[in-house]
Amino acid sequence: MKFLVVFIATLVVLAPWSLASLVQDVSADDAEVLQSVRLLTSVERRSNGANEFVLVHGASHGAWCWYKVVTMLETKGYKVTAVDLTSLGRSKVSADSVTSMVQYVKPAVDHITNASSKVILVGHSAAGTVLGYIMELMPEKIEKGVFLVANMPAFGILNSTTYASPNMSSVADFTYANGPSAPPTSILFKPDYARQRYYNQSPKRDVTLALSLLSPQPLTPLVGVFNFTPERYGSVRRFYIQTLNDNTSPAAFQEGIVKANPPERHFKIDSDHSAFFSKPSEVTCILEEIYHS
């Protein structure tokens, strides 16, 4: 049996939701988040109905992974929504039933469509292809695209394929909903592997939270041919945030992405792959700078 996994187009809803209720007591109970908030500039800048941040998670994660960044941005007065892609986070849809990019990104597209103004779209890791798809689909609704250690597509045709890896079964569980001779329909990395690859600098309690909430990632939506044009995808201002101590995306890989299609700004953070856990204040400060640029 072949073990397959998507890697060329990095992966990464149902209804968008605010995380305010999840972290409503964080200012009282979480000294670390409080300290992170204090590190931000003391000058409050209110959005007053201007561009909303829409945060998109990566593979196997959900809106929950942004809880620190959401808290900090909302504390500063910005409007922010983290979305769950279909089958992930609070979505009740089975990962193995998600068969198209249209289905996969529908919650994000629906939210952006109904937004009162353009949004600043932020994607982590595997959400890079998702951001590119949405920017190509509806550039008139996207003010800026922010790629946090995410695949930032170059212009032209992206043929997202799979490759066989006989050793992947030791680090990931695959589901073959279409039978053992067909490509796998979903993947979930095992806890020890996820801990090492995603969270090598993240606080232990955030790692515990993440490992309890990770869910199978649908593979089928991100296998196929995507076209990213200068006229549509390329018309949106793009920003890239590089993570410097990343066990998933090495520096050379990230710098290659930036070189292939240079963004307006290239930021760097001394963090692991999950900067929203390990360096939330830095992520928030960069997003605030991008907002006002």
Coordinates of C-alpha atoms in Angstrom, one line a residue:
M1 CA 0.0 0.0 0.0
K2 CA 1.3 3.4 -0.8
F3 CA 1.3 6.2 1.7
L4 CA 0.7 9.5 0.1
V5 CA 0.7 13.0 1.4
V6 CA 0.3 16.5 -0.1
F7 CA 3.3 18.7 0.3
I8 CA 3.8 20.8 -2.8
A9 CA 0.7 23.0 -2.1
T10 CA 0.7 23.3 1.6
L11 CA -2.6 22.6 3.2
V12 CA -4.9 24.4 5.1
V13 CA -14.3 26.7 6.8
L14 CA -17.9 26.1 9.1
A15 CA -19.2 29.5 10.1
P16 CA -16.7 32.1 11.0
W17 CA -16.6 32.9 14.7
S18 CA -15.1 35.3 17.1
L19 CA -12.9 33.8 19.9
A20 CA -13.9 36.5 22.4
S21 CA -16.0 34.1 24.4
L22 CA -13.2 31.5 24.5
V23 CA -10.7 33.9 26.1
Q24 CA -13.1 36.2 27.9
D25 CA -11.3 35.7 31.2
V26 CA -7.8 35.7 29.8
S27 CA -6.9 39.1 31.2
A28 CA -7.5 37.8 34.7
D29 CA -6.1 34.2 34.4
D30 CA -3.3 34.3 31.8
A31 CA -0.4 36.4 33.0
E32 CA 1.6 35.5 29.8
V33 CA -1.1 37.0 27.5
L34 CA -1.3 40.0 29.7
Q35 CA 2.4 40.6 29.5
S36 CA 2.2 40.1 25.7
V37 CA -0.5 42.8 25.5
R38 CA 1.7 45.2 27.6
L39 CA 4.5 44.7 25.1
L40 CA 2.4 46.3 22.4
T41 CA 2.6 50.0 21.7
S42 CA 0.6 51.9 24.2
V43 CA -1.1 54.1 21.7
E44 CA -4.5 52.7 21.0
R45 CA -5.7 52.8 17.4
R46 CA -9.4 52.1 16.8
S47 CA -10.6 50.7 13.5
N48 CA -13.9 52.6 13.5
G49 CA -15.4 50.1 11.1
A50 CA -12.4 50.0 8.8
N51 CA -10.8 46.9 7.4
E52 CA -11.4 43.7 9.4
F53 CA -8.7 41.1 10.0
V54 CA -9.8 37.6 8.8
L55 CA -7.5 34.9 10.2
V56 CA -7.2 31.5 8.5
H57 CA -5.6 28.5 10.2
G58 CA -3.3 25.9 8.7
A59 CA -3.5 22.2 8.3
S60 CA -5.4 20.3 11.0
H61 CA -5.8 23.4 13.1
G62 CA -8.8 25.6 13.6
A63 CA -9.8 29.2 14.6
W64 CA -8.8 28.3 18.1
C65 CA -5.0 28.5 17.3
W66 CA -5.3 32.3 16.9
Y67 CA -6.8 32.9 20.4
K68 CA -3.8 35.0 21.6
V69 CA -3.6 37.1 18.5
V70 CA -7.4 37.6 18.4
T71 CA -7.3 38.7 22.1
M72 CA -4.5 41.2 21.5
L73 CA -6.0 42.7 18.3
E74 CA -9.4 43.0 20.0
T75 CA -7.8 44.6 23.0
K76 CA -6.3 47.2 20.7
G77 CA -9.7 47.9 19.2
Y78 CA -9.4 46.1 15.9
K79 CA -12.2 44.1 14.3
V80 CA -11.0 40.5 13.8
T81 CA -12.5 37.2 12.9
A82 CA -10.9 33.8 12.9
V83 CA -12.6 31.2 10.7
D84 CA -12.9 27.5 10.7
L85 CA -12.3 25.9 7.3
T86 CA -14.7 23.1 6.4
S87 CA -14.2 20.0 8.5
L88 CA -11.8 21.7 10.9
G89 CA -12.2 23.5 14.2
R90 CA -15.8 23.5 15.2
S91 CA -17.0 22.3 11.8
K92 CA -19.0 19.1 12.0
V93 CA -18.2 18.0 8.5
S94 CA -16.1 14.9 8.0
A95 CA -12.6 15.6 6.5
D96 CA -13.1 12.7 4.1
S97 CA -16.2 14.3 2.6
V98 CA -14.5 17.5 1.6
T99 CA -13.8 17.0 -2.1
S100 CA -13.2 20.5 -3.6
M101 CA -11.5 23.8 -2.8
V102 CA -14.8 25.5 -3.2
Q103 CA -16.3 23.4 -0.4
Y104 CA -13.2 23.7 1.7
V105 CA -13.0 27.5 1.7
K106 CA -16.8 28.3 1.7
P107 CA -17.0 29.6 5.3
A108 CA -14.2 32.1 4.7
V109 CA -15.6 33.2 1.3
D110 CA -19.1 33.6 2.8
H111 CA -17.7 35.7 5.6
I112 CA -15.7 37.9 3.3
T113 CA -18.6 38.3 0.9
N114 CA -20.8 39.7 3.7
A115 CA -18.1 41.9 5.2
S116 CA -19.0 45.6 5.1
S117 CA -15.6 46.6 3.7
K118 CA -12.4 45.1 2.3
V119 CA -10.6 42.7 4.7
I120 CA -7.0 42.0 5.6
L121 CA -6.7 38.3 5.0
V122 CA -4.1 36.5 7.1
G123 CA -3.1 32.8 6.5
H124 CA -0.8 30.5 8.4
S125 CA 1.2 27.7 6.8
A126 CA -1.0 25.5 4.6
A127 CA -3.5 28.4 4.3
G128 CA -1.2 30.0 1.8
T129 CA -2.9 28.2 -1.1
V130 CA -6.2 29.1 0.4
L131 CA -5.3 32.8 0.5
G132 CA -4.1 32.7 -3.1
Y133 CA -7.3 31.0 -4.2
I134 CA -9.5 33.6 -2.4
M135 CA -7.4 36.5 -3.6
E136 CA -7.8 35.2 -7.2
L137 CA -11.5 34.6 -6.7
M138 CA -12.5 38.0 -5.1
P139 CA -9.6 40.5 -5.2
E140 CA -12.1 43.4 -4.9
K141 CA -12.8 42.2 -1.3
I142 CA -9.2 41.8 -0.1
E143 CA -7.3 44.9 1.0
K144 CA -4.1 43.0 1.8
G145 CA -2.9 39.4 2.0
V146 CA -0.6 38.4 4.9
F147 CA 1.3 35.1 4.6
L148 CA 2.5 33.8 7.9
V149 CA 5.1 31.1 7.1
A150 CA 2.7 30.2 4.3
N151 CA 3.0 29.1 0.7
M152 CA 2.7 32.3 -1.2
P153 CA 2.0 31.2 -4.8
A154 CA 3.9 32.7 -7.7
F155 CA 2.0 33.8 -10.8
G156 CA 0.9 31.1 -13.2
I157 CA -0.3 27.6 -13.0
L158 CA 0.3 25.6 -9.8
N159 CA -0.1 21.9 -10.2
S160 CA -0.6 20.5 -6.7
T161 CA 0.3 16.8 -6.7
T162 CA 1.1 14.0 -4.3
Y163 CA 4.2 11.9 -3.9
A164 CA 4.7 8.4 -2.4
S165 CA 6.5 8.2 1.0
P166 CA 6.7 4.7 2.5
N167 CA 7.9 6.1 5.8
M168 CA 5.0 8.5 6.5
S169 CA 3.0 5.9 8.3
S170 CA 5.3 6.2 11.3
V171 CA 4.5 9.9 11.8
A172 CA 1.0 10.2 10.4
D173 CA -2.4 8.4 10.3
F174 CA -4.1 8.3 6.9
T175 CA -7.7 7.6 6.0
Y176 CA -8.5 6.0 2.7
A177 CA -12.2 6.7 2.3
N178 CA -12.2 5.7 -1.4
G179 CA -10.4 2.4 -0.8
P180 CA -6.8 1.3 -0.1
S181 CA -5.8 1.6 -3.8
A182 CA -6.9 5.2 -4.1
P183 CA -5.1 8.3 -2.7
P184 CA -5.7 9.0 1.0
T185 CA -8.5 11.4 1.7
S186 CA -7.2 12.8 5.0
I187 CA -4.1 12.9 7.2
L188 CA -3.4 13.6 10.9
F189 CA 0.1 13.8 12.1
K190 CA 0.9 11.9 15.3
P191 CA 1.3 13.9 18.5
D192 CA 5.1 13.4 19.0
Y193 CA 5.8 14.5 15.4
A194 CA 3.4 17.5 15.6
R195 CA 5.1 18.6 18.8
Q196 CA 8.5 18.5 17.3
R197 CA 7.6 20.0 13.9
Y198 CA 5.1 22.7 14.9
Y199 CA 5.6 23.7 18.5
N200 CA 9.4 23.5 19.4
Q201 CA 9.3 26.9 21.0
S202 CA 5.6 27.1 22.0
P203 CA 4.5 27.2 25.7
K204 CA 3.7 23.8 27.0
R205 CA 0.1 24.6 27.8
D206 CA -0.5 25.8 24.2
V207 CA 1.1 22.5 22.9
T208 CA -1.3 20.6 25.2
L209 CA -4.2 22.6 23.9
A210 CA -3.2 22.1 20.3
L211 CA -2.6 18.4 20.6
S212 CA -6.1 17.9 22.1
L213 CA -7.7 19.9 19.3
L214 CA -5.9 18.9 16.1
S215 CA -8.1 17.0 13.6
P216 CA -7.8 15.2 10.3
Q217 CA -6.8 17.4 7.4
P218 CA -8.7 16.9 4.1
L219 CA -6.3 16.3 1.2
T220 CA -8.5 16.1 -1.8
P221 CA -9.4 19.9 -2.0
L222 CA -5.7 20.9 -2.4
V223 CA -4.8 18.4 -5.1
G224 CA -5.3 19.9 -8.5
V225 CA -4.5 22.7 -10.8
F226 CA -4.8 26.4 -9.6
N227 CA -4.1 29.5 -11.7
F228 CA -2.9 32.7 -10.0
T229 CA -3.0 35.7 -12.3
P230 CA -1.2 39.1 -12.0
E231 CA -4.5 40.8 -12.8
R232 CA -6.5 39.3 -9.9
Y233 CA -4.3 37.6 -7.3
G234 CA -1.5 40.0 -8.2
S235 CA -3.6 43.1 -7.7
V236 CA -3.8 42.5 -3.9
R237 CA -1.0 43.9 -1.7
R238 CA 1.0 41.0 -0.2
F239 CA 3.1 40.7 2.9
Y240 CA 5.2 37.7 4.2
I241 CA 6.1 36.9 7.7
Q242 CA 9.1 34.4 8.0
T243 CA 9.7 32.3 11.1
L244 CA 13.4 31.8 11.9
N245 CA 13.4 28.7 14.1
D246 CA 10.9 26.6 12.2
N247 CA 11.2 22.8 12.1
T248 CA 8.6 22.5 9.4
S249 CA 9.6 25.2 6.9
P250 CA 13.4 25.8 6.8
A251 CA 14.7 29.3 6.1
A252 CA 15.9 28.4 2.6
F253 CA 12.4 27.2 1.7
Q254 CA 10.7 30.4 3.0
E255 CA 13.2 32.6 1.4
G256 CA 12.7 30.8 -1.9
I257 CA 8.9 31.5 -1.7
V258 CA 9.7 35.2 -1.2
K259 CA 12.2 35.3 -4.0
A260 CA 9.8 33.6 -6.4
N261 CA 7.1 36.3 -6.0
P262 CA 8.4 39.2 -3.9
P263 CA 5.8 40.7 -1.5
E264 CA 5.6 44.4 -0.6
R265 CA 7.2 43.7 2.8
H266 CA 9.1 40.7 4.2
F267 CA 9.1 40.5 8.0
K268 CA 11.0 38.0 10.2
I269 CA 10.1 36.6 13.6
D270 CA 12.4 34.6 15.9
S271 CA 9.8 31.8 16.4
D272 CA 8.9 28.3 15.7
H273 CA 6.3 27.3 13.1
S274 CA 3.4 28.3 15.4
A275 CA 4.3 32.0 15.9
F276 CA 0.7 32.6 17.1
F277 CA 1.6 30.6 20.2
S278 CA 5.3 31.3 20.7
K279 CA 5.5 35.0 19.6
P280 CA 1.9 36.3 19.6
S281 CA 2.9 39.9 20.5
E282 CA 5.3 40.1 17.6
V283 CA 2.7 38.7 15.2
T284 CA 0.2 41.2 16.5
C285 CA 2.6 44.2 16.2
I286 CA 3.4 43.2 12.6
L287 CA -0.3 42.9 11.8
E288 CA -0.9 46.3 13.3
E289 CA 1.9 47.8 11.2
I290 CA 0.5 46.2 8.1
Y291 CA -3.0 47.5 8.9
H292 CA -1.7 51.1 9.0
S293 CA 0.7 50.8 6.0

